CSV table of C-alpha atoms (C1' of nucleotides) in Angstrom, one decimal:
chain,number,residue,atom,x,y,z
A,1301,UNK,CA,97.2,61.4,127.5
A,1302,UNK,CA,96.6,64.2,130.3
A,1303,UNK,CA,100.2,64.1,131.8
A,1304,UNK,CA,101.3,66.8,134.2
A,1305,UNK,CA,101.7,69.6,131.8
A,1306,UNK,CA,97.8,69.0,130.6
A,1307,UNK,CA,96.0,68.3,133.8
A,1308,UNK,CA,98.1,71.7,135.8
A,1309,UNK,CA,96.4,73.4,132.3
A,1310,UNK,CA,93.3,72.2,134.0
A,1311,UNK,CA,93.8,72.7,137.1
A,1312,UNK,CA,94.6,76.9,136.8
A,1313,UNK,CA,91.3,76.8,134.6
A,1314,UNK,CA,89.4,75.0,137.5
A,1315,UNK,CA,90.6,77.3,139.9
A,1316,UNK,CA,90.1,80.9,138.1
A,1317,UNK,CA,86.4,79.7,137.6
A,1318,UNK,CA,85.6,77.6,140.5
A,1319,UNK,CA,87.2,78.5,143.3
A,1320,UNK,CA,85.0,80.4,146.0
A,1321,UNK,CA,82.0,79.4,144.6
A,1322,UNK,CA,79.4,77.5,146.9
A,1323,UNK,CA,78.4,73.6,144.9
A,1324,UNK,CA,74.3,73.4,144.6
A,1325,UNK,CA,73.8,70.4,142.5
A,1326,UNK,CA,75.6,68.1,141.0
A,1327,UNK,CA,74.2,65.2,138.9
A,1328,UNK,CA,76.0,62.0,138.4
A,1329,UNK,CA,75.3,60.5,134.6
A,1330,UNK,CA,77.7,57.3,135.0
A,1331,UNK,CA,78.3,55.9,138.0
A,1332,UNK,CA,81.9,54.8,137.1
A,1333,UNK,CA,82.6,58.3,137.0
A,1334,UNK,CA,82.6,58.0,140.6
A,1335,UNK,CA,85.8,55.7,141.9
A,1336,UNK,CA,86.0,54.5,145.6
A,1337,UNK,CA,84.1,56.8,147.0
A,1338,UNK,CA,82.8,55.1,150.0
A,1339,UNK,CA,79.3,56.0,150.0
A,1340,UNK,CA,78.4,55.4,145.7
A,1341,UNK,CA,77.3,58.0,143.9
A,1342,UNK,CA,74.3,59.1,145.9
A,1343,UNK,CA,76.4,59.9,148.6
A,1344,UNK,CA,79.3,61.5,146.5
A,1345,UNK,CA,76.9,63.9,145.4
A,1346,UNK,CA,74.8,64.2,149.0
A,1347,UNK,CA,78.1,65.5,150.2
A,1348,UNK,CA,78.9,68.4,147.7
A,1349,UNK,CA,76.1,70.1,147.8
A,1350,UNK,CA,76.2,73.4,149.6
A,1351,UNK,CA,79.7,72.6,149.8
A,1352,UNK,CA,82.6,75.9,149.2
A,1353,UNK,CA,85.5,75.0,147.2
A,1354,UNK,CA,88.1,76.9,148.9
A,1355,UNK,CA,91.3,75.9,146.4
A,1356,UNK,CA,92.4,73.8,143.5
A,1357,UNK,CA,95.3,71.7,143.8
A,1358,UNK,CA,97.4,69.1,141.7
A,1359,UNK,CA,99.9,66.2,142.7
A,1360,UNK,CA,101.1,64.6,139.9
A,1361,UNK,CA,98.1,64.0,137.4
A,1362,UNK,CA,95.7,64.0,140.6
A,1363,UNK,CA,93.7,67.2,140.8
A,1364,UNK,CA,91.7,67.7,144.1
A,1365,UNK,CA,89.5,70.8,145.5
A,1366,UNK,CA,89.3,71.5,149.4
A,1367,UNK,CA,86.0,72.1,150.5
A,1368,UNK,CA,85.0,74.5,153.8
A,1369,UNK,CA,83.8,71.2,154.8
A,1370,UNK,CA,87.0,69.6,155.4
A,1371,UNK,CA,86.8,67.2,152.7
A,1372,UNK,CA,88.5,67.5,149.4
A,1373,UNK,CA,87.1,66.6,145.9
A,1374,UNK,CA,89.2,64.3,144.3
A,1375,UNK,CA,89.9,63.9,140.7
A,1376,UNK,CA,91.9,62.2,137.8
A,1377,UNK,CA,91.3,62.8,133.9
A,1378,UNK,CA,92.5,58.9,133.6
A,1379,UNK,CA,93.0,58.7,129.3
A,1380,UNK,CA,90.4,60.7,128.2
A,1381,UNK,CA,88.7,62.6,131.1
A,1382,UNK,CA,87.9,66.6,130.3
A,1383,UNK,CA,87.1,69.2,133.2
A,1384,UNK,CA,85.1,71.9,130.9
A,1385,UNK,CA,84.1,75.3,132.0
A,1386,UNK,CA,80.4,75.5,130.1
A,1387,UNK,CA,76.9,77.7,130.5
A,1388,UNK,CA,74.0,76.3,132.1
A,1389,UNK,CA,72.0,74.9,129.6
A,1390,UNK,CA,74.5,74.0,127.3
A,1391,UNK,CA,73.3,70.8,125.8
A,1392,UNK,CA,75.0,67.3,127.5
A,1393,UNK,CA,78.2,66.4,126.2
A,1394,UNK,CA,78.2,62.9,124.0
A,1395,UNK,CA,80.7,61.3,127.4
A,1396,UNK,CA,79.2,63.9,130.2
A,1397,UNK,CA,79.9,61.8,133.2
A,1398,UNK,CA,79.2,64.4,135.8
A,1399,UNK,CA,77.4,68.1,136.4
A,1400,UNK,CA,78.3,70.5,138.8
A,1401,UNK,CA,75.9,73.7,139.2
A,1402,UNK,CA,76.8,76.5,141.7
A,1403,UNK,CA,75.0,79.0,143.5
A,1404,UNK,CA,75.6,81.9,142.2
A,1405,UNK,CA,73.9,80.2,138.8
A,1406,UNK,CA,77.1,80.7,136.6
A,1407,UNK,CA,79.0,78.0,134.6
A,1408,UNK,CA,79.0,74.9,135.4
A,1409,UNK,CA,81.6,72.6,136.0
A,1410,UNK,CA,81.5,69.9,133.4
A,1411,UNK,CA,83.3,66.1,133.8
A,1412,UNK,CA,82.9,64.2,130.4
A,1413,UNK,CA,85.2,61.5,129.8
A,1414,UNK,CA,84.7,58.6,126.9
A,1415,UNK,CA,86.9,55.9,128.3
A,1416,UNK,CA,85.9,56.2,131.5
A,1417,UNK,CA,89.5,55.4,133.0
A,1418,UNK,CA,89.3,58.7,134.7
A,1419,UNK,CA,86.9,59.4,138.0
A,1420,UNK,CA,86.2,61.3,140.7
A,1421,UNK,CA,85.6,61.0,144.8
A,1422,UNK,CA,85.5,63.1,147.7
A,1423,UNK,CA,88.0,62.6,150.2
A,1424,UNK,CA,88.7,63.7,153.7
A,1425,UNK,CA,91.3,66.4,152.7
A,1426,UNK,CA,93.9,65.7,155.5
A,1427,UNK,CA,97.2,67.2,155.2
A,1428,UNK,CA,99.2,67.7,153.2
A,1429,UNK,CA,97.2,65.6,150.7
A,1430,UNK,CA,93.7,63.4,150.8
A,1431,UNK,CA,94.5,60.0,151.7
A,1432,UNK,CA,93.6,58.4,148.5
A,1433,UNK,CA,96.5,60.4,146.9
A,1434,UNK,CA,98.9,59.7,149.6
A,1435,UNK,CA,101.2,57.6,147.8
A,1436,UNK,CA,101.7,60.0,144.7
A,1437,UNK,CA,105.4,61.3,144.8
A,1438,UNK,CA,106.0,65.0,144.6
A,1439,UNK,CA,106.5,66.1,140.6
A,1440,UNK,CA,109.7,67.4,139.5
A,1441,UNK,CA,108.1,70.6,138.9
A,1442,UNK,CA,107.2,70.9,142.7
A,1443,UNK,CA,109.5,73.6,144.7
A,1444,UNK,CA,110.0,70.4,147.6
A,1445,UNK,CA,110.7,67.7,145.1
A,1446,UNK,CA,114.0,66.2,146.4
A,1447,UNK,CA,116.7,65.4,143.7
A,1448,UNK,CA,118.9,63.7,145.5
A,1449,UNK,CA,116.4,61.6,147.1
A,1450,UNK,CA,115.3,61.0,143.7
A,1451,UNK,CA,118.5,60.0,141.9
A,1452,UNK,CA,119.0,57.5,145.1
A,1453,UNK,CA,115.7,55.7,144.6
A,1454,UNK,CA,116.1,55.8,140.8
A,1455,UNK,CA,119.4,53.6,141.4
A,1456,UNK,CA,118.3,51.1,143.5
A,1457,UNK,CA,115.2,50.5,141.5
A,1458,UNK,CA,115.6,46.9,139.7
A,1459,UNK,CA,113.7,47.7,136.4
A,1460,UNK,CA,114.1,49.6,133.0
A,1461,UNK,CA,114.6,53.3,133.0
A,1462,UNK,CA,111.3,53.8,131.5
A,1463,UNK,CA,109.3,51.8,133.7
A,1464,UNK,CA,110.9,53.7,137.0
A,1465,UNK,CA,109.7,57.3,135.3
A,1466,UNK,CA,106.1,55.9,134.9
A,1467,UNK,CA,106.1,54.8,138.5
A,1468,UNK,CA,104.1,57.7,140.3
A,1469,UNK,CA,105.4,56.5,143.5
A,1470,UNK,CA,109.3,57.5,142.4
A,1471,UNK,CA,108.1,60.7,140.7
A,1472,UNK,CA,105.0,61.9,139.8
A,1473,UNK,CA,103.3,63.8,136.5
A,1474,UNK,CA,105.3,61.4,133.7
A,1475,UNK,CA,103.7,59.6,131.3
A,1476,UNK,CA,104.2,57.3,127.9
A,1477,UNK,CA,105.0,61.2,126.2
A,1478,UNK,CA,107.0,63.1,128.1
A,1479,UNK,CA,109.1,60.2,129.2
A,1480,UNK,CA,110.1,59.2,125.6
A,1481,UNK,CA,111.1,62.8,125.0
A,1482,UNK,CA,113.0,63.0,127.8
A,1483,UNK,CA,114.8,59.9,127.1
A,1484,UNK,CA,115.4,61.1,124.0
A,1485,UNK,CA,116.9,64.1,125.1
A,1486,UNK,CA,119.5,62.6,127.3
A,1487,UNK,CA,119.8,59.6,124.5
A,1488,UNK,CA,118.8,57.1,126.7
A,1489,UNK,CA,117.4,53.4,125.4
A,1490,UNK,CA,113.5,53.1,127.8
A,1491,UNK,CA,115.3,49.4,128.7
A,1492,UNK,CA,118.4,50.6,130.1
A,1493,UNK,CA,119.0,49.3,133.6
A,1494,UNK,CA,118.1,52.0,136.0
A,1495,UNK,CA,120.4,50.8,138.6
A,1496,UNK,CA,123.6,51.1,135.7
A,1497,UNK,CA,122.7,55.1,135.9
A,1498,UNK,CA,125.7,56.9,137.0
A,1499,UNK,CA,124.7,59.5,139.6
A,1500,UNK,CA,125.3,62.8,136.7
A,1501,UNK,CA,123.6,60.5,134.3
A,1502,UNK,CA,120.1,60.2,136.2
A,1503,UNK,CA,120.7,64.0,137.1
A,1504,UNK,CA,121.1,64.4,133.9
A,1505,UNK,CA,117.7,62.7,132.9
A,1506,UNK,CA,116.3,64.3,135.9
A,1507,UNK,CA,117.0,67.7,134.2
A,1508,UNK,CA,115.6,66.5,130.7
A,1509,UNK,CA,112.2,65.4,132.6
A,1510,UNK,CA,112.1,68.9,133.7
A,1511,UNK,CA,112.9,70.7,130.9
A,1512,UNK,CA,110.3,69.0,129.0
A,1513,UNK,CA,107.3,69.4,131.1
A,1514,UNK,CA,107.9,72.9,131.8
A,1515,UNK,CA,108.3,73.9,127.8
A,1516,UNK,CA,104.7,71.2,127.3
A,1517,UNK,CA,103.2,73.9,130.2
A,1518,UNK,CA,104.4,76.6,128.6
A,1519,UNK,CA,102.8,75.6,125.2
A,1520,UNK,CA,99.5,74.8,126.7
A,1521,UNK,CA,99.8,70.8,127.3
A,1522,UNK,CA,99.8,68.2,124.4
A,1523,UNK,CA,97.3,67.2,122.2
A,1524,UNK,CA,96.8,64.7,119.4
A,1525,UNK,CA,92.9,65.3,119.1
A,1526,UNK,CA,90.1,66.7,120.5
A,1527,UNK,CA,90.9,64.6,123.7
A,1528,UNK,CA,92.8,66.6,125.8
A,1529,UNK,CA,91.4,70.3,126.4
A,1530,UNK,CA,91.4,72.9,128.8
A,1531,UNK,CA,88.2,74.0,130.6
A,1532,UNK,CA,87.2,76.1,127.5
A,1533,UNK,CA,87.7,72.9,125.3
A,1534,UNK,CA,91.1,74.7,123.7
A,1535,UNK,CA,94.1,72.4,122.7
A,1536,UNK,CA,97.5,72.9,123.5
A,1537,UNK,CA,100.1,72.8,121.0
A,1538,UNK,CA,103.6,71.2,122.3
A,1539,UNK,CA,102.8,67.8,120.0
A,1540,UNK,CA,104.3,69.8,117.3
A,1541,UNK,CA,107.6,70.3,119.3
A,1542,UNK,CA,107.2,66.6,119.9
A,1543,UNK,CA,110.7,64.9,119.0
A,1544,UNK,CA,109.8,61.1,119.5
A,1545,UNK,CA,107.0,60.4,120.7
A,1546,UNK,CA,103.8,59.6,118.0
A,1547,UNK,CA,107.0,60.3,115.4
A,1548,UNK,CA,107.5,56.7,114.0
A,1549,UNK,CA,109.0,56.2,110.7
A,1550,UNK,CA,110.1,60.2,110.9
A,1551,UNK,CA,113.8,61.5,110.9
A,1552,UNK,CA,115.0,62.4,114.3
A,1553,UNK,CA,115.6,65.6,115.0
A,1554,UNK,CA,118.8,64.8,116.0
A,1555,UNK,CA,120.6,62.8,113.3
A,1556,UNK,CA,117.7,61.9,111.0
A,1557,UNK,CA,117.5,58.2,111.6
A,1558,UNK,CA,113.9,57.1,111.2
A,1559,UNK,CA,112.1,57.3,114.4
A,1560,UNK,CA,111.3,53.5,115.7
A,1561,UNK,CA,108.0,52.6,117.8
A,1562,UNK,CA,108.1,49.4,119.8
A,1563,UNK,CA,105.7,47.5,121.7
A,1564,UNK,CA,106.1,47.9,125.8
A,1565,UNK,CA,104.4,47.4,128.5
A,1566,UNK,CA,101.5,46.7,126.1
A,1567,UNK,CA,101.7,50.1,124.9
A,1568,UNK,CA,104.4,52.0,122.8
A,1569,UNK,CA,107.5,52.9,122.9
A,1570,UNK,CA,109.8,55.5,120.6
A,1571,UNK,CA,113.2,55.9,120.2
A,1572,UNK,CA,115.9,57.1,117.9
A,1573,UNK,CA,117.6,53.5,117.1
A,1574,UNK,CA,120.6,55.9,116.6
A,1575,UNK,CA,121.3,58.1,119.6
A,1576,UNK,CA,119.2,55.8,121.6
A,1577,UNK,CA,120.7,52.1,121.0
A,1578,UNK,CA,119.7,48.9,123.5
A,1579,UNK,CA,121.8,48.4,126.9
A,1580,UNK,CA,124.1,45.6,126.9
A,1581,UNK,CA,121.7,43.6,129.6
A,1582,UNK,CA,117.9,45.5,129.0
A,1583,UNK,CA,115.7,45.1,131.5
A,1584,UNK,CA,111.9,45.8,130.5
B,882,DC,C1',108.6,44.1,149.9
B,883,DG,C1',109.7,45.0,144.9
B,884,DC,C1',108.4,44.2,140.4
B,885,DA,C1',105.7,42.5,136.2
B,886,DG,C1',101.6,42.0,133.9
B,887,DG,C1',96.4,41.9,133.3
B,888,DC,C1',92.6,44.6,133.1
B,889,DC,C1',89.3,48.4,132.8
B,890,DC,C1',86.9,51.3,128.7
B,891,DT,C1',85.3,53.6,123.9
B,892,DG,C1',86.0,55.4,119.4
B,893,DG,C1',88.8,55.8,115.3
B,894,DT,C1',91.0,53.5,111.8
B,895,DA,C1',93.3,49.9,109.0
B,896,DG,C1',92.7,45.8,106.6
B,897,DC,C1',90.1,42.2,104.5
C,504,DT,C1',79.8,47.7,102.9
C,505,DG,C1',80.5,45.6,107.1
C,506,DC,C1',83.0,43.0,109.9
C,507,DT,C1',87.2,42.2,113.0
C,508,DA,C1',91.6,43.5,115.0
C,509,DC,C1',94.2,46.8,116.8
C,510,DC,C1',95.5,51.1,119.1
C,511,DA,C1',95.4,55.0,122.3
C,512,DG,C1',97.3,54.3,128.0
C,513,DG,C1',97.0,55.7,133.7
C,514,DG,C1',96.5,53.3,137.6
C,515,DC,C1',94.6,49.7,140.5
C,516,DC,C1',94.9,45.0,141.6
C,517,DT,C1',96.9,40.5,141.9
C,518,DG,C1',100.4,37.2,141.9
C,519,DC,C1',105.1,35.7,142.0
DNA sequence: CGCAGGCCCTGGTAGC
DNA sequence: TGCTACCAGGGCCTGC
């Protein structure tokens, strides 16, 4: 659920109220909270502790805090995972994962996350990214994101449309929402070939992707549920500007043809059957 | 190498 | 009421 527009929601609320503050616990509730970090938890927390966090910084959905130590904290909300901004104190969270107490005996830095798909690890913080994050392509939102590089990969990818927006490799920061809305937008079907994509036509979608993260920013992220917060447990509100996505059975928009949801990738998927019909030659 | 699919996980809800 | 089945889905891993 935490796409790009939710987890850069996080990430300025990380940064106003961590950054320059010195770590001086941090206590590990679950150790799947902690994901291939060499060491386990012990050592995840061993090496925090006295730590500075110098910055907070996002790639995609990956969030990650350099340290004056040269590593970097490394993070990703996964489904369900919540940074939260909290007083000492404050009684433990039903899916706290993961405490973080700072010198200067302010907040804390809270990591509570029921499905546990999320996790955290610390990282040398290399340059220009930790190494565990290396493979995450720039998002479109980035100043450096190439477009013409990315139109290029886009058609010589062998897959559906859909499929080559989800790949965080290609481009980073899209997930099941914001890539239905964008297809929607540019009235694409999520099994059109990628590679039948005329150059304006995956500019085109290119354009959409953009449009419709920055307007989710600008609205605060997503949310369904209490799921997806900011660091002072606030929900955004762009699901009510939410064309297709979570809209099944309901008029689109566009022409008022009832919203469908389909099974993909075993997940969903939703279209407009109307402005959106299937390719010739899908490809899933 | 590129691509597809399985799996991880918990809570809410629909249906019987 | 209490049980089961299903759904939410990002990313790592494996296998073809």
């Amino acid at each position: 659920m935490p796409e790009l527009p939710e987890v850069e929601v996080v990430r300025q609320g990380v940064d106003r109220w961590v950054t320059g503050r010195t770590v001086a616990e941090v206590e590990v509730r679950h150790p799947r909270a902690i994901r291939r970090h060499a060491g386990g938890a012990e050592d995840f927390a061993a090496v925090l502790v006295g730590r500075t966090v110098t910055a907070v910084r996002r790639r995609g959905k990956y969030l990650w805090l350099p340290l004056d130590s040269g590593d970097a904290l490394v993070g990703h909300l996964g489904m369900s995972g919540q940074l939260l901004v909290v007083s000492p104190g404050t009684p433990a969270e039903t899916h706290l994962r993961a405490r973080f107490a700072f010198a200067d005996g302010g907040q804390e830095l809270r990591f509570v996350d029921q499905r546990t798909f999320g996790g955290l690890a610390v990282d040398p913080a290399g340059a220009p990214l930790p190494s565990s994050i290396r493979h995450i392509a720039r998002d479109p939102l980035d100043p450096e994101f190439d477009d013409d590089a990315f139109v290029a990969a886009l058609r010589r990818r062998r897959t559906g449309v859909k499929r080559a927006l989800l790949d965080q490799t290609l481009v980073s920061g899209v997930g099941n929402i914001y890539a239905d809305e964008a297809l929607w937008r540019v009235r694409l079907h999520w099994a059109r070939p990628s590679e039948s994509l005329t150059r304006p036509a995956a500019r085109a979608l290119l354009a959409a992707v953009r449009e419709v993260l920055g307007s989710a920013l600008a609205a605060g992220g997503t949310s369904f549920d209490s799921l997806y917060v900011n660091v002072n447990g606030e929900s955004g509100y762009f699901d009510r500007s939410l064309a297709a996505y979570g809209q099944g059975d309901r008029p689109c928009p566009r022409c008022g043809t009832p919203i469908r949801r389909e099974p993909f990738m075993n997940r969903s998927s939703y279209r407009c059957p109307r402005c959106q019909p299937g390719p010739r030659r899908p490809r899933r």
